[in-house]
XYZ file of C-alpha atoms in Angstrom:
452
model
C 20.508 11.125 -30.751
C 21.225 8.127 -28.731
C 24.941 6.482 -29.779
C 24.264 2.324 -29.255
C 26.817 2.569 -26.236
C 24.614 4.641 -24.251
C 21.862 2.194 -25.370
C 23.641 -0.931 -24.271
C 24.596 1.221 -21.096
C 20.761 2.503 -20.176
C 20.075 -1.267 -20.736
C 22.391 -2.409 -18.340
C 21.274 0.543 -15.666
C 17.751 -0.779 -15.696
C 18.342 -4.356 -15.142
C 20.618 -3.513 -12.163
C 17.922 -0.681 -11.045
C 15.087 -4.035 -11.320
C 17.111 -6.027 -8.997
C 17.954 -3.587 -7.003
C 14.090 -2.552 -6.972
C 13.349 -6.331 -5.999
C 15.659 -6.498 -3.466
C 14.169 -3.905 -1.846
C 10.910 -5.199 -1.725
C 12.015 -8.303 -0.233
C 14.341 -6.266 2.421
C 10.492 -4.266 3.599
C 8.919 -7.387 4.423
C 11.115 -8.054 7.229
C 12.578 -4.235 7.622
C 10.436 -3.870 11.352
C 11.856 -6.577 12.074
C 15.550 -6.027 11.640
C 15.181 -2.492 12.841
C 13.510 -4.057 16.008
C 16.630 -6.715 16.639
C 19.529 -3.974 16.320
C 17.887 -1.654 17.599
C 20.258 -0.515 20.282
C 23.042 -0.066 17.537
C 21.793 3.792 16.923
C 23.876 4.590 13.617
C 22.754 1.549 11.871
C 19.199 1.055 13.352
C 18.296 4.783 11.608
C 20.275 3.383 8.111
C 17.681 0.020 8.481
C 14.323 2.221 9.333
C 14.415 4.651 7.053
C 16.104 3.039 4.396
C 13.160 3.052 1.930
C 12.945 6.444 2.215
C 16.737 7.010 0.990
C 16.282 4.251 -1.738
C 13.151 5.817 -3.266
C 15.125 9.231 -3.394
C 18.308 8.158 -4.903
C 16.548 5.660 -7.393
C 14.431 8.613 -8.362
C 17.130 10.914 -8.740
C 18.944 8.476 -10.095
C 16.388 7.682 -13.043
C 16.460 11.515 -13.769
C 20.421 11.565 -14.554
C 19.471 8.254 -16.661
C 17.104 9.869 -19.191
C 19.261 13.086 -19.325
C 22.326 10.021 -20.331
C 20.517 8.799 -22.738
C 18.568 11.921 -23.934
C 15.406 10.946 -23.814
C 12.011 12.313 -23.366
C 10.628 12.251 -19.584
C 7.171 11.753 -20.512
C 4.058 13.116 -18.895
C 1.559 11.249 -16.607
C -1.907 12.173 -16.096
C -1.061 12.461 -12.266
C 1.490 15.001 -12.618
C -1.045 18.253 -12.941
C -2.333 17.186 -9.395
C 0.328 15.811 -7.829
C 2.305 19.417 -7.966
C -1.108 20.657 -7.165
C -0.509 19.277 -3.696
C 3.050 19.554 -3.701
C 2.568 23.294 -3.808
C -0.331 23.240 -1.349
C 1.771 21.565 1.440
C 4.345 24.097 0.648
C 2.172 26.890 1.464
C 0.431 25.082 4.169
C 3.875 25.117 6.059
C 4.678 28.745 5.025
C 1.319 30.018 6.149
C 1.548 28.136 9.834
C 5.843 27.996 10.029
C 6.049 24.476 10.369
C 10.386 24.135 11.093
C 11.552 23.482 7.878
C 12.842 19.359 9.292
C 9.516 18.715 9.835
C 7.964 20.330 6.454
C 10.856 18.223 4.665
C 10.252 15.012 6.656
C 6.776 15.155 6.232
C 6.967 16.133 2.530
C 9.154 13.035 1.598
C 6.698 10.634 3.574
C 3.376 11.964 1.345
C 5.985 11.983 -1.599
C 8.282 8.306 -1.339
C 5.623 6.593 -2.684
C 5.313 8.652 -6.072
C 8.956 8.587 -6.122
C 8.311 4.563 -6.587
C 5.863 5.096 -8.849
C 8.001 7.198 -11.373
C 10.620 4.964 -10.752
C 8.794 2.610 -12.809
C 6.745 3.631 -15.004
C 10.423 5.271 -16.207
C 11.555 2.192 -16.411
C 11.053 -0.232 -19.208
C 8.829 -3.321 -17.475
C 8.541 -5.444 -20.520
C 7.347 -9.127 -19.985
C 10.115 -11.116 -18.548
C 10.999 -8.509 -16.533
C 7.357 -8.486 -15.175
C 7.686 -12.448 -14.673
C 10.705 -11.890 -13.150
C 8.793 -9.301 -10.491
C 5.776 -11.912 -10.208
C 8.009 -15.165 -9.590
C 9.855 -13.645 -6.817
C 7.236 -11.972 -4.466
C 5.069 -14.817 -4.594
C 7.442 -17.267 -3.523
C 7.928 -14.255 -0.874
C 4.368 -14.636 -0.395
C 4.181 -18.324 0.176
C 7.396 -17.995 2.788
C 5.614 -15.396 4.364
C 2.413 -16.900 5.070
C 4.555 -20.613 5.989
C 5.832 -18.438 8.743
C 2.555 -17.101 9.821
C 1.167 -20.787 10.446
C 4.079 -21.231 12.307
C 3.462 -17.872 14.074
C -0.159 -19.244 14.583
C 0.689 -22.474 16.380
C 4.023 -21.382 18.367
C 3.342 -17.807 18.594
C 5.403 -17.103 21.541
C 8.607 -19.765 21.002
C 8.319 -17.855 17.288
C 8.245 -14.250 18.022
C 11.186 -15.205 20.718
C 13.059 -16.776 18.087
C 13.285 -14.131 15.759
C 13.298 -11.452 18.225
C 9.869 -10.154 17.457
C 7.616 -8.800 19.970
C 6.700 -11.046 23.078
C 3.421 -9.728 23.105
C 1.071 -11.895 21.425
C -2.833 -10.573 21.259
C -5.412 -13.093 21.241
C -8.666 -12.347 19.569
C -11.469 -14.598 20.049
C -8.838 -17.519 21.310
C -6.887 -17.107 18.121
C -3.761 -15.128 18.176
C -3.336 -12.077 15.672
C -0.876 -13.851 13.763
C 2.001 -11.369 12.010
C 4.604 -13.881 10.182
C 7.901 -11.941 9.619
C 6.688 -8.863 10.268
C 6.332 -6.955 13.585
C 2.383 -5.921 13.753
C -0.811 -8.258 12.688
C -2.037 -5.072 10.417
C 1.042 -5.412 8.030
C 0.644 -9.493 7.846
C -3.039 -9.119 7.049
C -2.415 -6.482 4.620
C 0.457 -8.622 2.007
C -1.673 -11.639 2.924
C -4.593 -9.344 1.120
C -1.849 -8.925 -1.859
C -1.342 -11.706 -3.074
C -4.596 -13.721 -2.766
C -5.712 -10.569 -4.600
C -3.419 -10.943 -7.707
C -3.835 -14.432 -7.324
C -7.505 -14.311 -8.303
C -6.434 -11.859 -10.779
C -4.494 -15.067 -12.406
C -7.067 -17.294 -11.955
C -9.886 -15.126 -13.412
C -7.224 -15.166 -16.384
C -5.721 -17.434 -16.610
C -8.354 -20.205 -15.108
C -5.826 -22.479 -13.472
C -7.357 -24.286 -10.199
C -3.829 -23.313 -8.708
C -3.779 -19.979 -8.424
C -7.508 -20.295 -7.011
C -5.662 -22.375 -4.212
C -3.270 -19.788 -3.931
C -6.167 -17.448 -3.789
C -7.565 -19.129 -0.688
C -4.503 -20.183 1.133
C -3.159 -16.100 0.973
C -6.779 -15.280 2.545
C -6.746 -17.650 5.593
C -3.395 -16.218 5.802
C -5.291 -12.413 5.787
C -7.845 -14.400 7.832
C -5.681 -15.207 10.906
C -4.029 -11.637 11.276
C -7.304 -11.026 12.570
C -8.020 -7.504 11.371
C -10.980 -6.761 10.511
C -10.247 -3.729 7.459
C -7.916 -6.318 5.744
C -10.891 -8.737 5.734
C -13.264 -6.317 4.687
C -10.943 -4.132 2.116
C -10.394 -7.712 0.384
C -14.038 -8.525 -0.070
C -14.622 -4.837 -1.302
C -11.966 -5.616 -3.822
C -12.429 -8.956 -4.698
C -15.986 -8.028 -5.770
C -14.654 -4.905 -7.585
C -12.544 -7.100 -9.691
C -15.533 -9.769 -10.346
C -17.338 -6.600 -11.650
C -14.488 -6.410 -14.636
C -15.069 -9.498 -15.437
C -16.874 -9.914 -18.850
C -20.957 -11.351 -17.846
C -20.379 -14.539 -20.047
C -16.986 -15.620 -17.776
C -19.132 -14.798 -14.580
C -21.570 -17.104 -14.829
C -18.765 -20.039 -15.013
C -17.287 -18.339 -11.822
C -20.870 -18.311 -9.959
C -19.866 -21.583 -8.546
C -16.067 -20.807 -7.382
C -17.733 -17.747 -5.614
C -20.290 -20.164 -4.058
C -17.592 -22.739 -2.712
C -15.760 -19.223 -1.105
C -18.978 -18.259 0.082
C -19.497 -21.058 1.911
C -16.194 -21.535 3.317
C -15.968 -17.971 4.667
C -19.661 -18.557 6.140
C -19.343 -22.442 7.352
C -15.726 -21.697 8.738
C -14.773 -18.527 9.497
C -18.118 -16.658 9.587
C -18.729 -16.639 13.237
C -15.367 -15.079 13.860
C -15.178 -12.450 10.818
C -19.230 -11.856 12.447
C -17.770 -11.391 15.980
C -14.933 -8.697 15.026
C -17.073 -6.736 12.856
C -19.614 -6.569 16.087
C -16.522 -5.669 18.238
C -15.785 -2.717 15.735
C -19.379 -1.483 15.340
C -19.502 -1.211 18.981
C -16.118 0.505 19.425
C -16.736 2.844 16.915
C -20.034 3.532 15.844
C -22.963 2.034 17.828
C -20.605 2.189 21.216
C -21.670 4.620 24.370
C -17.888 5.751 24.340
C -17.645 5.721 20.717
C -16.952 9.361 20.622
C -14.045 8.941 22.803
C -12.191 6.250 20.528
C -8.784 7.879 19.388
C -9.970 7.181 15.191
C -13.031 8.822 15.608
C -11.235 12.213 17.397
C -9.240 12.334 14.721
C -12.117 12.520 12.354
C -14.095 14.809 13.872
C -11.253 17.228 14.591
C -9.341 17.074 11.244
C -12.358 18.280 9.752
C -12.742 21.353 12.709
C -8.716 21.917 11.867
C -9.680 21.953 8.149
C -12.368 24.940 8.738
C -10.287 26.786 10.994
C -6.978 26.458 8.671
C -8.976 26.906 5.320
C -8.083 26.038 2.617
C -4.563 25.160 3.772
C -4.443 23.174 6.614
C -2.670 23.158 9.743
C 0.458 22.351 7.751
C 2.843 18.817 7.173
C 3.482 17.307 10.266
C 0.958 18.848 12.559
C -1.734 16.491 12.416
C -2.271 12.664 12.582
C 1.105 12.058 10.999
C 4.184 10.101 12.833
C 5.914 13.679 12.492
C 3.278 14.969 14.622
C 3.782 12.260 16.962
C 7.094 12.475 17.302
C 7.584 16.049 17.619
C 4.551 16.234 19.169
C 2.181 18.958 17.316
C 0.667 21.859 19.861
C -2.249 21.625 17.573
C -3.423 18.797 19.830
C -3.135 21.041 22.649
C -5.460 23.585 20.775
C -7.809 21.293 19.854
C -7.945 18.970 23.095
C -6.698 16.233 21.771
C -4.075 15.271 24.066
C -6.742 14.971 26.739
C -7.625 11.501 24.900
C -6.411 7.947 25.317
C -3.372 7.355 23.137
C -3.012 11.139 21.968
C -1.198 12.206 24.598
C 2.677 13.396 24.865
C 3.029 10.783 27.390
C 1.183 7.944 25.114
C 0.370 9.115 21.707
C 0.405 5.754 19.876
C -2.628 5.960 18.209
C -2.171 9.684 16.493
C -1.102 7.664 13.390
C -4.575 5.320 13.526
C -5.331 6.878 10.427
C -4.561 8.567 6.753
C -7.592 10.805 5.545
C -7.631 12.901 8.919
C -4.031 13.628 8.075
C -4.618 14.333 4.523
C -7.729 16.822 5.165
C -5.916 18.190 8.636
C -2.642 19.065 7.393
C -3.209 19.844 3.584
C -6.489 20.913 3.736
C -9.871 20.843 1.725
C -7.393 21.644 -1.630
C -4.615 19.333 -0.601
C -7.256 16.209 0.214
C -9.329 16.987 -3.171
C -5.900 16.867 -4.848
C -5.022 12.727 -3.465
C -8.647 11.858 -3.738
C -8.294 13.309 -7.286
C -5.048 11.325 -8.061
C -6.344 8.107 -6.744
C -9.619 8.324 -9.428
C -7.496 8.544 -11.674
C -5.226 5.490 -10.716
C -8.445 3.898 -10.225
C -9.543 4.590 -13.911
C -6.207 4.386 -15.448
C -6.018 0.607 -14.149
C -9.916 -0.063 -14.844
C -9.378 0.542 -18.360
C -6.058 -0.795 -19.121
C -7.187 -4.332 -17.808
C -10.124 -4.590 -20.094
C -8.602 -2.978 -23.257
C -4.723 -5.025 -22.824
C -3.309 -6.991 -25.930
C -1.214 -9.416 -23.398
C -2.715 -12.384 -20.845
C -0.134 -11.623 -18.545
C -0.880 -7.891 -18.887
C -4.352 -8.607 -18.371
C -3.743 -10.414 -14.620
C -1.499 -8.018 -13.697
C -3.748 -4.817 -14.244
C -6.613 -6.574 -12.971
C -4.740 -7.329 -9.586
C -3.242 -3.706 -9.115
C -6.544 -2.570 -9.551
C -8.082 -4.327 -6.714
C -5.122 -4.023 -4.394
C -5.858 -0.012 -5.074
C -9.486 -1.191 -3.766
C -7.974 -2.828 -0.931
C -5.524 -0.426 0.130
C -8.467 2.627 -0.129
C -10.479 0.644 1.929
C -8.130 0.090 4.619
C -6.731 3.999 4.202
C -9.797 4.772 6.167
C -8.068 3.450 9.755
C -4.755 2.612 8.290
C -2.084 5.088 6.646
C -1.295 2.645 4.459
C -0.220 5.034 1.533
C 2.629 6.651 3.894
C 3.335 3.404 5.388
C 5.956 0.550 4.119
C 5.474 -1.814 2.967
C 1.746 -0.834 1.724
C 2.962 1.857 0.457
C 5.950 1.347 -1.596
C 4.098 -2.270 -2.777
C 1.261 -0.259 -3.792
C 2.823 2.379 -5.229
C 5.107 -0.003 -7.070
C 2.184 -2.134 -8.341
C 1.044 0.745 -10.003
C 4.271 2.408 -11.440
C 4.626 -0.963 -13.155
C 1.137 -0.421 -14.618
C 1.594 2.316 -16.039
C 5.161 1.570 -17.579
C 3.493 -1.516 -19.424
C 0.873 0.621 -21.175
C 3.273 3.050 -22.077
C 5.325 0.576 -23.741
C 3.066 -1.578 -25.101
C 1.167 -1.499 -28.380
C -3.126 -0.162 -28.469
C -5.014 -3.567 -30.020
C -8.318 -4.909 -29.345
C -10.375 -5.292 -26.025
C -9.142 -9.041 -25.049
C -10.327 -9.314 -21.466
C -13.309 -10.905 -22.740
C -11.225 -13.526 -25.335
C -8.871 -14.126 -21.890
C -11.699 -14.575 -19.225
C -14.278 -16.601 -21.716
């Protein structure tokens, strides 16, 4: 039985593990960055680039020793079957093709850092003003963020100089990939797509012209990284989450959707229309499509997958950064390092990708297993945002549900479930999910009463 001291003390734990949790979050945003200015201090450039890695382990483990404090239950998830499932696939996978044991482990905590955020909090207690708490923060991030990407888009060069970013600034279409605070356009278009997502989760809500605003102003912001899966991802997800939306509370947002519509096809339609033609022809209607590093990876992940059934080639030997940087001889097998980018030399884009890794170093079992475990996310959050008791509840399900959209959509030429910040954000989003409908009570269906 818990005594009240160890109550008051678990109590105490959790609000220091939530700021330590926010803190965090805020330190990813510009962790490339930092990395990237010190990074001739060897020591402390390692402790700044893989620091997430080391938080996410000793928060987890930490969380463990908590509930064994206070005594209490470590509840069940309906991920947990699966994700040992694929815990214990890798594990054989490495046995079976003796990956070294630093690159099994390496690998193994990449595929795994972003569950350990997940249990993190749906251990946690993430009651209301602890969510606010959560919500008030990153979008003031947010709006710093994307005040720094104008900046980035009208001084790109004096900018990147002044914070000691990358000189290299690439122009697409005359309009330079803008990237903010952090050190690639990719990650800038992705937390752009983040908050104008949960943003419109508010407004459909909530039904404030504000957070519309705030809708719009994070999507130029996803707009001007100019990446085409970030722009595409949000409209897949933006629709998925006007599907939840009860048919009485559409029709009154037919004409908000119009008003986007016609901004995105008045403004920006000729530009979003010219890099979608770019990528179609680079890799799909193209006469040297086949020879585009993404596509390779495809192809061959699936050949590794036959040849290595149902295993894989094993963690780190395929499309991951492990594989890059300890460079796999599975390439060599499989001719890969005769293509641009995948060589030893210049193997840059080896880590263009997620599912090729998935299905080429886990295997048909160890893919079916993540696919499996993102259904279920993808379910879990569906129902939890129609059938919540709580407004804020409500917004916040809604938006974790279409950032899952998002980030599957972009997982198709992005790793951006291994990757930080996606990853841990994503991860995070979804850990707090499912800590609110642990803790709070069943009632009625209110998405309708909220959204009508």
């Amino acid at each position: 039985m818990q005594t009240n001291e160890a109550i008051i003390t678990g109590y105490k734990t959790e609000k220091w593990i939530h700021f330590l949790l926010m803190t965090t979050g805020l330190f990813l945003l510009v962790q490339d960055l930092i990395a990237r200015n010190i990074s001739e201090y060897g020591q402390l450039f390692s402790l700044v680039k893989y620091a997430e890695e080391i938080i996410a382990i000793v928060l987890f483990a930490l969380i463990i020793c908590y509930h064994i404090f206070l005594r209490s239950i470590i509840r069940m998830t309906n991920i947990d079957f699966f994700l040992v499932f694929f815990i214990i696939i890798n594990l054989i996978s490495g046995i079976i093709n003796k990956v070294p044991f630093f690159i099994f482990l390496s690998q193994s905590i990449l595929y795994l850092k972003g569950f350990f955020i997940f249990f993190i909090f749906y251990y946690l207690r993430c009651e209301e003003d602890v969510l606010k708490k959560y919500i008030l923060v990153f979008f003031r991030a947010g709006a710093i963020v994307l005040f720094f990407g104008f900046v980035d888009l009208i001084i790109p060069h004096r900018f990147r100089a002044l914070i000691g970013n990358a000189a290299f600034v690439d122009y697409r279409f005359s309009i330079p990939s803008v990237q903010s605070v952090f050190t690639h356009p990719v990650y800038f278009g992705w937390f752009m797509s983040f908050m104008s997502l949960f943003s419109f989760a508010f407004f459909a809500v909530y039904k404030k012209t504000r957070y519309f605003f705030m809708s719009l102003c994070f999507f130029a912001g996803c707009f001007l990284s100019m990446r085409v899966k970030s722009i595409i991802g949000f409209a897949i997800a933006l629709f998925a989450g006007f599907l939840l939306i009860p048919l009485e509370r559409k029709k009154h947002l037919t004409g908000v959707f119009l008003i986007f519509a016609l901004i995105v096809l008045l403004v920006l339609g000729p530009t979003v229309a010219g890099l979608f033609q770019s990528k179609m022809q680079l890799y799909v209607i193209g006469e040297n499509r086949m020879d585009a590093a993404r596509n390779v990876l495809y192809i061959k992940s699936a050949e590794v997958a036959v040849d290595h059934f149902p295993f894989g080639a094993g963690p780190g030997r395929f499309g991951s950064w492990l594989s890059r940087i300890f460079y796999s001889p599975v390439y060599e097998k499989y001719g890969l390092s005769k293509v641009w980018g995948m060589s030893k030399e210049n193997p840059y884009f080896i880590t263009d990708t997620f599912w090729p890794m998935i299905l080429g170093e886990s295997g048909i079992l160890g893919c079916l297993s993540y696919i499996i475990i993102l259904l279920i996310f993808f379910f879990t959050l569906r129902d939890r945002a129609v059938r919540t008791g709580s407004r804020l509840f409500c917004a916040f399900y809604m938006g974790a549900f279409m950032v899952l959209i998002e980030s599957i959509a972009e997982s198709i030429a992005t790793p951006v479930f291994v990757n930080p910040p996606p990853s841990i954000f994503v991860f995070g989003a979804i850990g707090i999910c499912y800590s609110l409908a642990r803790t709070e009570k069943s009632g009625e269906p209110l998405l309708k009463k909220y959204t009508t």
